[in-house]
Amino acid sequence: MERADPTTRTFRGTQIKDDGTGPVLLSHRQRLVVVSGPDRGLEREVEATHLTIGSSSKNDLVLRDDTVSRRHCEIFVRGERYCIRDLESTNGTYVNGTRVLEAVLQPGARITVGSTDILFEPKKKWERIAESDADHFGALVGVSRSMRAVFATLAKVAATDLSCILVGETGTGKELAARGLHEHSPRASRPFVIVDCGAVSKTLIESELFGHEKGAFTGADRQRAGAFELADGGTIFLDEIGELPLELQPKLLRALERKEVKRLGAARHVEVDVRIVAATHRDLQAMIKRKEFREDLYYRLAEVVVELPPLRERREDIEVVARRILEEQRREGGRVHAIAPEALAELRSRAWPGNVRELRNVLRRAMAMCSGDTLGVSDLQASSVERTGSTLAPASGPAQGVAVVGGQALDVGDGLPIKEARDRWLAPMEREYLVRLMRRCNGDLDRASAEAGIHRKSLERLLRQHGLRASDLRGSG
């Protein structure tokens, strides 16, 4: 094996933290010094939240020691601590003379792998992230402070190889943010592959991720590469990661840690190099407490967590987003050239539980029905439904895409994926349930969460999503 330079440094990872006054970039610089063994004198500084040690050239610290396994061990950041984990090595991993499978790693610790001793010297660097001056990042647009902070964070993260989780309500633009991260990254020329964990059946999701050989299961009539192989060198976007079956999560974690996958029915592993961006509208921390999501997988994915705010919390962005949608329609041959001021006021007054996706659908229908070149209030009312409390009422009889169920008019979500249409149907019921629950419990969050069978944090999140406050919901329901 060719010897590496005595002192080398790579940049691959940071973390984004919030210290209460705004986002802060935290760089982890892990310096490894080989103090004994065939590579004595070798130093490696890796700016990352995760690194591996072994004899394979795919590792961050590559050793010539014959007693070291190809992928011997890994060092990773968990919360505020550094940890080390043995990767089923032949001769084991030792920290300060004690063999470990997984352990907290203190600065100055001596790691022994095979006949090699390594000194661990980590450093941390903090950098304040200023709000972006731009009004967009990729296809995301906005002028609000909250979105400018998101743009600044995404721009910082894009240049790294960090795994990222995008959180936010349905329709807030998580896929657009993921595409932006890919397009602004060094991987931009390589594939961007999407896997919707909520839309693929449990029986097929493993094949979707890792591929399969011909005859691996009933219906597998040909060999097929999975998302990891298809995205080699690029980015995988795991949409709705919270829907990933619990039994499959260890296999995903193994693929991320070992950078290799095995197709269903295959005899050998295939090395892959991908960056993971995941998204969810669910509370993964609450799922971890309920044993519905693996904590180790969460920490592997959540090197950076970026929250996309709902449209109702950034109403100053509604006009900007609406005009961008109008421009897109004009490029596609649309005849509407402007939005009347009263129509913009109407758009700003709505709650938009479906966020930007709902706004886009409403505008596309309105522009299709508009008879002139300026979109007015009447066009909006004719093409959509108005939300009043927990009911949905059409302006004048059921419009296209509206069904009447039990005397209520419900937007059936024409043109939406089934899970988003389902969310739209369920949203009024969920809101009414929360109102009645909180009034019955006189605004007591602990009592209400116990009655609902969910964690208090989950209940608080649901209330925020529906624009409700516990203090306003005291009294009999």
Short mmCIF file of C-alpha atoms in Angstrom, two decimals:
data_model
loop_
_atom_site.label_atom_id
_atom_site.label_comp_id
_atom_site.label_asym_id
_atom_site.label_seq_id
_atom_site.Cartn_x
_atom_site.Cartn_y
_atom_site.Cartn_z
CA MET A 1 0.00 0.00 0.00
CA GLU A 2 1.27 3.46 -0.89
CA ARG A 3 2.08 5.55 2.16
CA ALA A 4 0.04 8.70 2.66
CA ASP A 5 1.58 12.11 3.26
CA PRO A 6 2.89 12.42 6.85
CA THR A 7 0.41 15.22 7.59
CA THR A 8 -2.86 15.56 5.71
CA ARG A 9 -6.18 17.32 6.38
CA THR A 10 -9.61 16.97 4.81
CA PHE A 11 -12.87 18.88 5.22
CA ARG A 12 -15.99 16.78 5.32
CA GLY A 13 -18.13 17.71 8.28
CA THR A 14 -19.59 20.29 10.59
CA GLN A 15 -22.66 20.59 12.74
CA ILE A 16 -25.22 23.35 12.90
CA LYS A 17 -26.24 24.28 16.43
CA ASP A 18 -28.60 26.91 17.84
CA ASP A 19 -27.32 28.62 20.97
CA GLY A 20 -30.57 30.52 21.55
CA THR A 21 -29.55 33.57 19.55
CA GLY A 22 -29.35 31.96 16.13
CA PRO A 23 -27.58 29.25 14.14
CA VAL A 24 -23.91 28.53 14.82
CA LEU A 25 -21.61 26.36 12.72
CA LEU A 26 -19.58 23.95 14.84
CA SER A 27 -16.59 22.35 13.12
CA HIS A 28 -15.19 19.13 14.57
CA ARG A 29 -11.48 18.74 13.76
CA GLN A 30 -10.33 15.30 14.77
CA ARG A 31 -6.54 14.94 14.76
CA LEU A 32 -5.16 11.39 14.79
CA VAL A 33 -1.43 10.81 15.41
CA VAL A 34 0.07 7.34 14.93
CA VAL A 35 2.59 6.91 17.77
CA SER A 36 3.58 3.26 17.17
CA GLY A 37 3.25 0.64 14.49
CA PRO A 38 4.18 0.46 10.77
CA ASP A 39 2.80 3.97 10.14
CA ARG A 40 4.48 5.66 13.11
CA GLY A 41 4.64 9.42 12.52
CA LEU A 42 1.55 9.51 10.30
CA GLU A 43 -0.84 12.33 11.21
CA ARG A 44 -4.33 12.82 9.89
CA GLU A 45 -6.66 15.74 10.63
CA VAL A 46 -10.24 15.17 9.53
CA GLU A 47 -12.84 17.91 9.86
CA ALA A 48 -15.86 15.66 10.25
CA THR A 49 -18.47 14.31 12.62
CA HIS A 50 -17.71 10.76 11.53
CA LEU A 51 -14.52 8.99 10.44
CA THR A 52 -13.28 5.44 10.00
CA ILE A 53 -9.95 3.71 10.61
CA GLY A 54 -8.74 0.60 8.79
CA SER A 55 -6.51 -0.88 6.09
CA SER A 56 -8.89 -0.19 3.17
CA SER A 57 -8.19 2.90 1.08
CA LYS A 58 -11.84 3.94 1.70
CA ASN A 59 -11.07 4.88 5.32
CA ASP A 60 -10.21 8.33 6.62
CA LEU A 61 -7.12 6.99 8.40
CA VAL A 62 -5.53 4.27 6.24
CA LEU A 63 -3.04 1.95 8.02
CA ARG A 64 -0.55 -0.55 6.55
CA ASP A 65 -0.71 -2.72 9.67
CA ASP A 66 -1.48 -6.33 8.63
CA THR A 67 -3.26 -6.92 11.95
CA VAL A 68 -5.77 -4.12 11.24
CA SER A 69 -9.08 -5.03 9.56
CA ARG A 70 -10.24 -3.35 6.35
CA ARG A 71 -12.81 -1.33 8.31
CA HIS A 72 -11.59 -1.63 11.87
CA CYS A 73 -13.37 1.05 13.88
CA GLU A 74 -15.13 4.39 13.62
CA ILE A 75 -15.17 7.63 15.61
CA PHE A 76 -18.36 9.71 15.60
CA VAL A 77 -20.02 12.63 17.34
CA ARG A 78 -23.09 11.89 19.46
CA GLY A 79 -24.59 14.99 21.01
CA GLU A 80 -21.70 16.77 22.72
CA ARG A 81 -19.47 13.68 23.00
CA TYR A 82 -17.04 11.78 20.82
CA CYS A 83 -17.59 8.04 20.67
CA ILE A 84 -15.66 5.10 19.21
CA ARG A 85 -17.18 1.86 17.93
CA ASP A 86 -15.49 -1.37 16.85
CA LEU A 87 -16.68 -2.50 13.40
CA GLU A 88 -16.48 -6.24 14.08
CA SER A 89 -12.72 -6.20 13.62
CA THR A 90 -10.65 -9.37 13.85
CA ASN A 91 -8.30 -8.21 16.63
CA GLY A 92 -10.51 -5.74 18.47
CA THR A 93 -10.35 -2.04 19.36
CA TYR A 94 -8.76 -0.81 22.61
CA VAL A 95 -9.01 2.55 24.38
CA ASN A 96 -6.31 3.22 26.97
CA GLY A 97 -5.65 -0.53 27.17
CA THR A 98 -9.28 -1.64 27.58
CA ARG A 99 -11.05 -3.51 24.80
CA VAL A 100 -14.30 -1.80 23.78
CA LEU A 101 -17.22 -2.44 21.47
CA GLU A 102 -18.44 1.15 21.89
CA ALA A 103 -17.23 3.80 24.31
CA VAL A 104 -17.01 7.53 24.96
CA LEU A 105 -13.69 8.85 23.67
CA GLN A 106 -11.98 11.57 25.70
CA PRO A 107 -9.44 14.01 24.21
CA GLY A 108 -5.93 12.61 24.61
CA ALA A 109 -7.13 8.99 24.61
CA ARG A 110 -4.85 6.31 23.13
CA ILE A 111 -6.54 4.02 20.63
CA THR A 112 -4.98 0.64 19.84
CA VAL A 113 -5.90 -1.24 16.66
CA GLY A 114 -3.81 -4.31 15.82
CA SER A 115 -0.19 -3.38 16.59
CA THR A 116 -0.82 0.35 16.01
CA ASP A 117 -1.31 3.01 18.72
CA ILE A 118 -3.11 6.24 17.81
CA LEU A 119 -3.39 9.45 19.84
CA PHE A 120 -6.80 11.16 19.62
CA GLU A 121 -6.73 15.00 19.73
CA PRO A 122 -10.06 16.64 18.78
CA LYS A 123 -10.70 20.38 18.47
CA LYS A 124 -13.89 22.42 18.03
CA LYS A 125 -14.38 25.69 16.16
CA TRP A 126 -17.49 27.87 16.44
CA GLU A 127 -18.67 30.29 13.75
CA ARG A 128 -21.81 32.46 13.79
CA ILE A 129 -24.02 32.03 10.71
CA ALA A 130 -25.33 35.40 9.52
CA GLU A 131 -28.64 35.70 7.70
CA SER A 132 -28.34 35.30 3.96
CA ASP A 133 -28.66 38.39 1.75
CA ALA A 134 -30.25 36.24 -0.95
CA ASP A 135 -34.00 35.85 -1.39
CA HIS A 136 -33.68 32.26 -2.57
CA PHE A 137 -31.74 29.03 -2.31
CA GLY A 138 -32.21 26.81 -5.29
CA ALA A 139 -35.96 26.82 -6.00
CA LEU A 140 -36.84 27.94 -2.44
CA VAL A 141 -37.81 31.62 -2.23
CA GLY A 142 -38.52 34.00 0.63
CA VAL A 143 -37.67 37.38 2.12
CA SER A 144 -38.59 36.67 5.75
CA ARG A 145 -35.90 36.49 8.43
CA SER A 146 -36.71 32.86 9.13
CA MET A 147 -36.17 31.86 5.50
CA ARG A 148 -32.99 33.95 5.16
CA ALA A 149 -31.63 32.05 8.16
CA VAL A 150 -32.58 28.77 6.46
CA PHE A 151 -30.87 29.88 3.22
CA ALA A 152 -27.67 30.76 5.10
CA THR A 153 -27.62 27.41 6.87
CA LEU A 154 -28.30 25.44 3.69
CA ALA A 155 -25.54 27.32 1.86
CA LYS A 156 -23.05 26.41 4.59
CA VAL A 157 -24.14 22.78 4.70
CA ALA A 158 -24.18 22.34 0.91
CA ALA A 159 -20.41 22.69 0.62
CA THR A 160 -19.86 19.86 3.12
CA ASP A 161 -20.62 16.16 2.89
CA LEU A 162 -22.82 16.14 5.97
CA SER A 163 -25.92 14.04 6.34
CA CYS A 164 -28.91 16.30 6.88
CA ILE A 165 -32.47 15.96 8.13
CA LEU A 166 -35.01 18.49 6.85
CA VAL A 167 -38.04 18.83 9.12
CA GLY A 168 -41.26 20.70 8.54
CA GLU A 169 -44.91 20.35 7.75
CA THR A 170 -46.19 18.88 4.50
CA GLY A 171 -45.69 21.28 1.60
CA THR A 172 -43.00 23.50 3.16
CA GLY A 173 -40.44 22.70 0.44
CA LYS A 174 -38.30 19.94 1.91
CA GLU A 175 -37.66 18.32 -1.47
CA LEU A 176 -36.70 21.70 -2.97
CA ALA A 177 -34.26 22.23 -0.09
CA ALA A 178 -32.77 18.76 -0.69
CA ARG A 179 -32.34 19.47 -4.41
CA GLY A 180 -30.73 22.80 -3.54
CA LEU A 181 -28.25 21.09 -1.21
CA HIS A 182 -27.31 18.68 -4.00
CA GLU A 183 -27.09 21.33 -6.74
CA HIS A 184 -24.82 23.55 -4.61
CA SER A 185 -22.57 20.67 -3.52
CA PRO A 186 -19.42 19.15 -5.05
CA ARG A 187 -21.68 16.20 -6.00
CA ALA A 188 -23.88 18.33 -8.29
CA SER A 189 -22.75 16.56 -11.48
CA ARG A 190 -23.67 13.15 -10.06
CA PRO A 191 -27.20 11.65 -9.62
CA PHE A 192 -29.88 12.92 -7.25
CA VAL A 193 -32.09 9.94 -6.35
CA ILE A 194 -35.37 10.20 -4.42
CA VAL A 195 -36.82 7.42 -2.27
CA ASP A 196 -40.21 8.16 -0.70
CA CYS A 197 -40.22 5.92 2.37
CA GLY A 198 -43.92 6.58 2.93
CA ALA A 199 -45.03 5.66 -0.59
CA VAL A 200 -43.20 2.34 -1.02
CA SER A 201 -44.69 -0.80 0.55
CA LYS A 202 -42.83 -2.43 3.44
CA THR A 203 -42.17 -5.49 1.30
CA LEU A 204 -40.46 -3.49 -1.45
CA ILE A 205 -38.62 -0.72 0.40
CA GLU A 206 -35.49 -2.84 0.97
CA SER A 207 -35.27 -3.60 -2.75
CA GLU A 208 -35.88 0.08 -3.51
CA LEU A 209 -32.89 1.05 -1.38
CA PHE A 210 -30.45 -1.79 -2.01
CA GLY A 211 -31.64 -3.50 -5.21
CA HIS A 212 -32.18 -7.18 -5.89
CA GLU A 213 -30.99 -10.06 -8.01
CA LYS A 214 -33.22 -11.95 -10.43
CA GLY A 215 -35.29 -14.50 -8.52
CA ALA A 216 -34.61 -12.91 -5.11
CA PHE A 217 -38.36 -12.90 -4.39
CA THR A 218 -41.65 -13.51 -6.19
CA GLY A 219 -41.91 -11.09 -9.07
CA ALA A 220 -38.17 -10.33 -9.25
CA ASP A 221 -37.88 -11.27 -12.92
CA ARG A 222 -34.73 -9.27 -13.53
CA GLN A 223 -31.71 -7.81 -11.74
CA ARG A 224 -32.23 -4.30 -10.40
CA ALA A 225 -29.89 -1.76 -8.84
CA GLY A 226 -31.16 0.06 -5.76
CA ALA A 227 -31.05 3.76 -4.90
CA PHE A 228 -27.61 3.51 -3.28
CA GLU A 229 -26.00 2.12 -6.42
CA LEU A 230 -27.91 4.47 -8.71
CA ALA A 231 -26.82 7.48 -6.64
CA ASP A 232 -23.15 6.46 -6.35
CA GLY A 233 -21.11 9.65 -6.14
CA GLY A 234 -24.26 11.72 -5.68
CA THR A 235 -27.08 12.29 -3.21
CA ILE A 236 -29.99 10.18 -1.96
CA PHE A 237 -33.07 12.04 -0.71
CA LEU A 238 -34.96 9.85 1.78
CA ASP A 239 -38.35 11.54 1.95
CA GLU A 240 -40.53 10.79 5.00
CA ILE A 241 -37.73 8.91 6.77
CA GLY A 242 -40.02 8.55 9.80
CA GLU A 243 -42.08 6.04 7.80
CA LEU A 244 -39.11 3.69 7.30
CA PRO A 245 -39.96 0.29 8.88
CA LEU A 246 -38.14 -0.29 12.16
CA GLU A 247 -36.81 -3.66 11.02
CA LEU A 248 -35.08 -2.05 8.03
CA GLN A 249 -33.40 0.74 9.97
CA PRO A 250 -30.36 -1.36 11.08
CA LYS A 251 -29.67 -2.25 7.44
CA LEU A 252 -29.77 1.41 6.43
CA LEU A 253 -27.44 2.28 9.32
CA ARG A 254 -25.02 -0.45 8.29
CA ALA A 255 -24.99 0.80 4.69
CA LEU A 256 -24.21 4.33 5.88
CA GLU A 257 -21.48 3.23 8.25
CA ARG A 258 -19.77 0.71 5.98
CA LYS A 259 -20.39 2.57 2.71
CA GLU A 260 -21.45 -0.64 1.06
CA VAL A 261 -24.70 -2.40 0.17
CA LYS A 262 -25.77 -5.91 -0.81
CA ARG A 263 -28.63 -6.52 -3.19
CA LEU A 264 -31.34 -8.92 -2.07
CA GLY A 265 -30.26 -12.37 -3.16
CA ALA A 266 -26.65 -11.29 -3.87
CA ALA A 267 -23.55 -12.94 -2.45
CA ARG A 268 -21.27 -9.91 -2.24
CA HIS A 269 -21.34 -6.30 -1.11
CA VAL A 270 -20.89 -3.32 -3.44
CA GLU A 271 -19.02 -0.21 -2.26
CA VAL A 272 -20.98 3.03 -2.65
CA ASP A 273 -20.29 6.70 -2.02
CA VAL A 274 -23.45 8.69 -1.35
CA ARG A 275 -24.57 11.66 0.67
CA ILE A 276 -27.84 11.31 2.56
CA VAL A 277 -30.45 14.04 2.91
CA ALA A 278 -33.59 12.94 4.74
CA ALA A 279 -36.89 14.67 5.40
CA THR A 280 -39.84 14.17 7.71
CA HIS A 281 -42.88 15.93 9.13
CA ARG A 282 -42.84 13.62 12.15
CA ASP A 283 -41.20 14.16 15.56
CA LEU A 284 -38.28 11.72 15.38
CA GLN A 285 -37.18 12.45 18.96
CA ALA A 286 -40.61 11.41 20.22
CA MET A 287 -40.48 8.31 18.00
CA ILE A 288 -37.11 7.41 19.54
CA LYS A 289 -38.65 7.54 23.02
CA ARG A 290 -41.48 5.29 21.84
CA LYS A 291 -38.92 2.87 20.34
CA GLU A 292 -40.31 3.55 16.85
CA PHE A 293 -37.06 4.98 15.45
CA ARG A 294 -33.48 3.95 16.19
CA GLU A 295 -31.47 6.52 18.10
CA ASP A 296 -28.17 5.49 16.47
CA LEU A 297 -29.66 5.94 12.99
CA TYR A 298 -31.00 9.35 13.98
CA TYR A 299 -27.58 10.56 15.11
CA ARG A 300 -26.02 9.20 11.92
CA LEU A 301 -28.51 11.14 9.79
CA ALA A 302 -28.87 14.26 11.93
CA GLU A 303 -25.42 15.77 11.57
CA VAL A 304 -27.43 18.84 10.60
CA VAL A 305 -31.13 19.42 11.26
CA VAL A 306 -32.81 22.24 9.33
CA GLU A 307 -36.42 23.21 10.07
CA LEU A 308 -38.47 24.78 7.29
CA PRO A 309 -41.09 27.13 8.79
CA PRO A 310 -44.76 26.88 7.75
CA LEU A 311 -46.15 29.50 5.41
CA ARG A 312 -48.50 30.93 8.04
CA GLU A 313 -45.47 31.93 10.16
CA ARG A 314 -43.87 33.88 7.30
CA ARG A 315 -46.75 35.68 5.61
CA GLU A 316 -44.40 38.24 4.11
CA ASP A 317 -43.21 35.43 1.82
CA ILE A 318 -46.65 34.66 0.38
CA GLU A 319 -46.49 37.41 -2.24
CA VAL A 320 -42.94 36.45 -3.24
CA VAL A 321 -43.88 32.79 -3.62
CA ALA A 322 -47.10 33.62 -5.48
CA ARG A 323 -45.28 35.81 -7.99
CA ARG A 324 -42.69 33.07 -8.55
CA ILE A 325 -45.49 30.59 -9.29
CA LEU A 326 -47.04 33.12 -11.68
CA GLU A 327 -43.69 33.46 -13.50
CA GLU A 328 -43.44 29.68 -13.84
CA GLN A 329 -46.92 29.53 -15.36
CA ARG A 330 -46.12 32.32 -17.80
CA ARG A 331 -43.02 30.44 -18.99
CA GLU A 332 -45.29 27.46 -19.64
CA GLY A 333 -47.55 29.61 -21.82
CA GLY A 334 -50.00 30.86 -19.18
CA ARG A 335 -51.97 34.01 -20.04
CA VAL A 336 -52.13 35.51 -16.51
CA HIS A 337 -49.56 38.31 -16.15
CA ALA A 338 -50.42 39.84 -12.78
CA ILE A 339 -52.18 39.31 -9.44
CA ALA A 340 -54.59 42.00 -8.27
CA PRO A 341 -53.75 43.67 -4.91
CA GLU A 342 -57.02 42.45 -3.37
CA ALA A 343 -56.20 38.89 -4.50
CA LEU A 344 -52.78 39.14 -2.82
CA ALA A 345 -54.50 40.36 0.36
CA GLU A 346 -56.82 37.34 0.17
CA LEU A 347 -53.84 34.99 -0.19
CA ARG A 348 -52.09 36.58 2.80
CA SER A 349 -55.20 36.13 4.96
CA ARG A 350 -55.46 32.36 4.56
CA ALA A 351 -54.00 29.78 6.97
CA TRP A 352 -52.44 27.50 4.29
CA PRO A 353 -52.27 24.24 6.26
CA GLY A 354 -50.88 22.66 3.07
CA ASN A 355 -48.24 25.41 2.91
CA VAL A 356 -46.50 26.26 -0.37
CA ARG A 357 -47.84 23.14 -2.13
CA GLU A 358 -51.42 24.17 -1.33
CA LEU A 359 -50.73 27.74 -2.44
CA ARG A 360 -49.31 26.45 -5.71
CA ASN A 361 -52.32 24.22 -6.37
CA VAL A 362 -54.80 27.00 -5.59
CA LEU A 363 -53.00 29.44 -7.90
CA ARG A 364 -52.65 26.94 -10.75
CA ARG A 365 -56.38 26.19 -10.64
CA ALA A 366 -57.24 29.88 -10.36
CA MET A 367 -55.03 30.83 -13.31
CA ALA A 368 -56.54 28.05 -15.40
CA MET A 369 -60.03 29.43 -14.71
CA CYS A 370 -59.12 33.12 -15.00
CA SER A 371 -60.69 34.76 -18.10
CA GLY A 372 -58.36 37.76 -18.21
CA ASP A 373 -54.67 38.46 -17.71
CA THR A 374 -54.97 39.55 -14.06
CA LEU A 375 -55.88 37.16 -11.28
CA GLY A 376 -58.65 38.49 -9.05
CA VAL A 377 -60.37 37.48 -5.80
CA SER A 378 -63.29 35.95 -7.69
CA ASP A 379 -60.87 33.63 -9.51
CA LEU A 380 -59.48 32.40 -6.18
CA GLN A 381 -62.95 31.86 -4.73
CA ALA A 382 -64.13 29.97 -7.80
CA SER A 383 -61.17 27.63 -7.83
CA SER A 384 -60.72 26.74 -4.17
CA VAL A 385 -62.47 26.24 -0.85
CA GLU A 386 -62.43 28.62 2.10
CA ARG A 387 -61.51 27.23 5.49
CA THR A 388 -63.67 28.28 8.41
CA GLY A 389 -62.67 26.72 11.74
CA SER A 390 -62.60 22.98 11.21
CA THR A 391 -65.00 22.85 8.24
CA LEU A 392 -64.39 23.41 4.56
CA ALA A 393 -67.08 25.33 2.66
CA PRO A 394 -67.10 26.04 -1.10
CA ALA A 395 -67.82 29.57 -2.27
CA SER A 396 -70.84 28.47 -4.33
CA GLY A 397 -71.55 24.74 -4.49
CA PRO A 398 -68.97 21.99 -4.79
CA ALA A 399 -66.10 23.04 -7.06
CA GLN A 400 -63.93 20.74 -9.11
CA GLY A 401 -61.81 18.62 -6.77
CA VAL A 402 -64.31 19.05 -3.91
CA ALA A 403 -66.44 16.28 -2.40
CA VAL A 404 -69.41 16.70 -0.06
CA VAL A 405 -69.24 14.25 2.84
CA GLY A 406 -71.78 14.37 5.67
CA GLY A 407 -72.86 17.86 4.65
CA GLN A 408 -69.28 19.18 4.61
CA ALA A 409 -67.36 20.16 1.49
CA LEU A 410 -63.90 18.62 1.52
CA ASP A 411 -61.04 19.37 -0.86
CA VAL A 412 -60.07 15.91 -2.11
CA GLY A 413 -56.61 17.08 -3.14
CA ASP A 414 -56.76 16.42 -6.87
CA GLY A 415 -53.25 16.31 -8.30
CA LEU A 416 -51.62 15.50 -4.94
CA PRO A 417 -49.87 12.28 -3.89
CA ILE A 418 -52.19 10.08 -1.84
CA LYS A 419 -50.47 10.71 1.50
CA GLU A 420 -50.80 14.48 1.05
CA ALA A 421 -54.44 14.19 -0.04
CA ARG A 422 -55.02 12.04 3.06
CA ASP A 423 -53.40 14.71 5.25
CA ARG A 424 -55.75 17.32 3.76
CA TRP A 425 -58.80 15.22 4.53
CA LEU A 426 -57.63 14.49 8.07
CA ALA A 427 -56.50 18.03 8.97
CA PRO A 428 -59.98 19.41 9.85
CA MET A 429 -60.80 16.35 11.94
CA GLU A 430 -57.46 16.55 13.73
CA ARG A 431 -57.91 20.23 14.50
CA GLU A 432 -61.41 19.68 15.88
CA TYR A 433 -60.12 16.79 17.99
CA LEU A 434 -57.40 19.00 19.47
CA VAL A 435 -59.83 21.83 20.25
CA ARG A 436 -62.23 19.47 22.05
CA LEU A 437 -59.38 17.68 23.83
CA MET A 438 -57.81 20.87 25.18
CA ARG A 439 -61.14 22.34 26.28
CA ARG A 440 -62.06 19.10 28.00
CA CYS A 441 -58.72 19.15 29.82
CA ASN A 442 -59.04 22.88 30.56
CA GLY A 443 -55.82 23.65 28.67
CA ASP A 444 -53.71 21.25 30.78
CA LEU A 445 -51.06 19.91 28.37
CA ASP A 446 -49.93 17.05 30.64
CA ARG A 447 -53.48 15.80 31.15
CA ALA A 448 -54.34 16.21 27.47
CA SER A 449 -51.23 14.39 26.23
CA ALA A 450 -51.92 11.51 28.61
CA GLU A 451 -55.52 11.26 27.41
CA ALA A 452 -54.44 11.40 23.76
CA GLY A 453 -51.73 8.79 24.33
CA ILE A 454 -48.91 10.93 22.92
CA HIS A 455 -45.86 12.72 24.32
CA ARG A 456 -46.42 16.29 25.50
CA LYS A 457 -43.89 17.57 22.95
CA SER A 458 -45.85 15.87 20.17
CA LEU A 459 -49.06 17.48 21.39
CA GLU A 460 -47.39 20.91 21.50
CA ARG A 461 -46.16 20.39 17.94
CA LEU A 462 -49.65 19.43 16.73
CA LEU A 463 -51.15 22.50 18.36
CA ARG A 464 -48.56 24.72 16.65
CA GLN A 465 -49.28 23.09 13.30
CA HIS A 466 -52.95 23.98 13.61
CA GLY A 467 -52.31 27.50 14.94
CA LEU A 468 -53.77 26.66 18.37
CA ARG A 469 -52.64 27.74 21.84
CA ALA A 470 -53.39 25.81 25.00
CA SER A 471 -54.06 29.04 26.92
CA ASP A 472 -56.89 29.90 24.51
CA LEU A 473 -58.58 26.52 24.90
CA ARG A 474 -59.62 26.44 28.54
CA GLY A 475 -63.20 25.51 29.28
CA SER A 476 -65.73 22.78 28.57
CA GLY A 477 -65.70 21.15 25.15
#
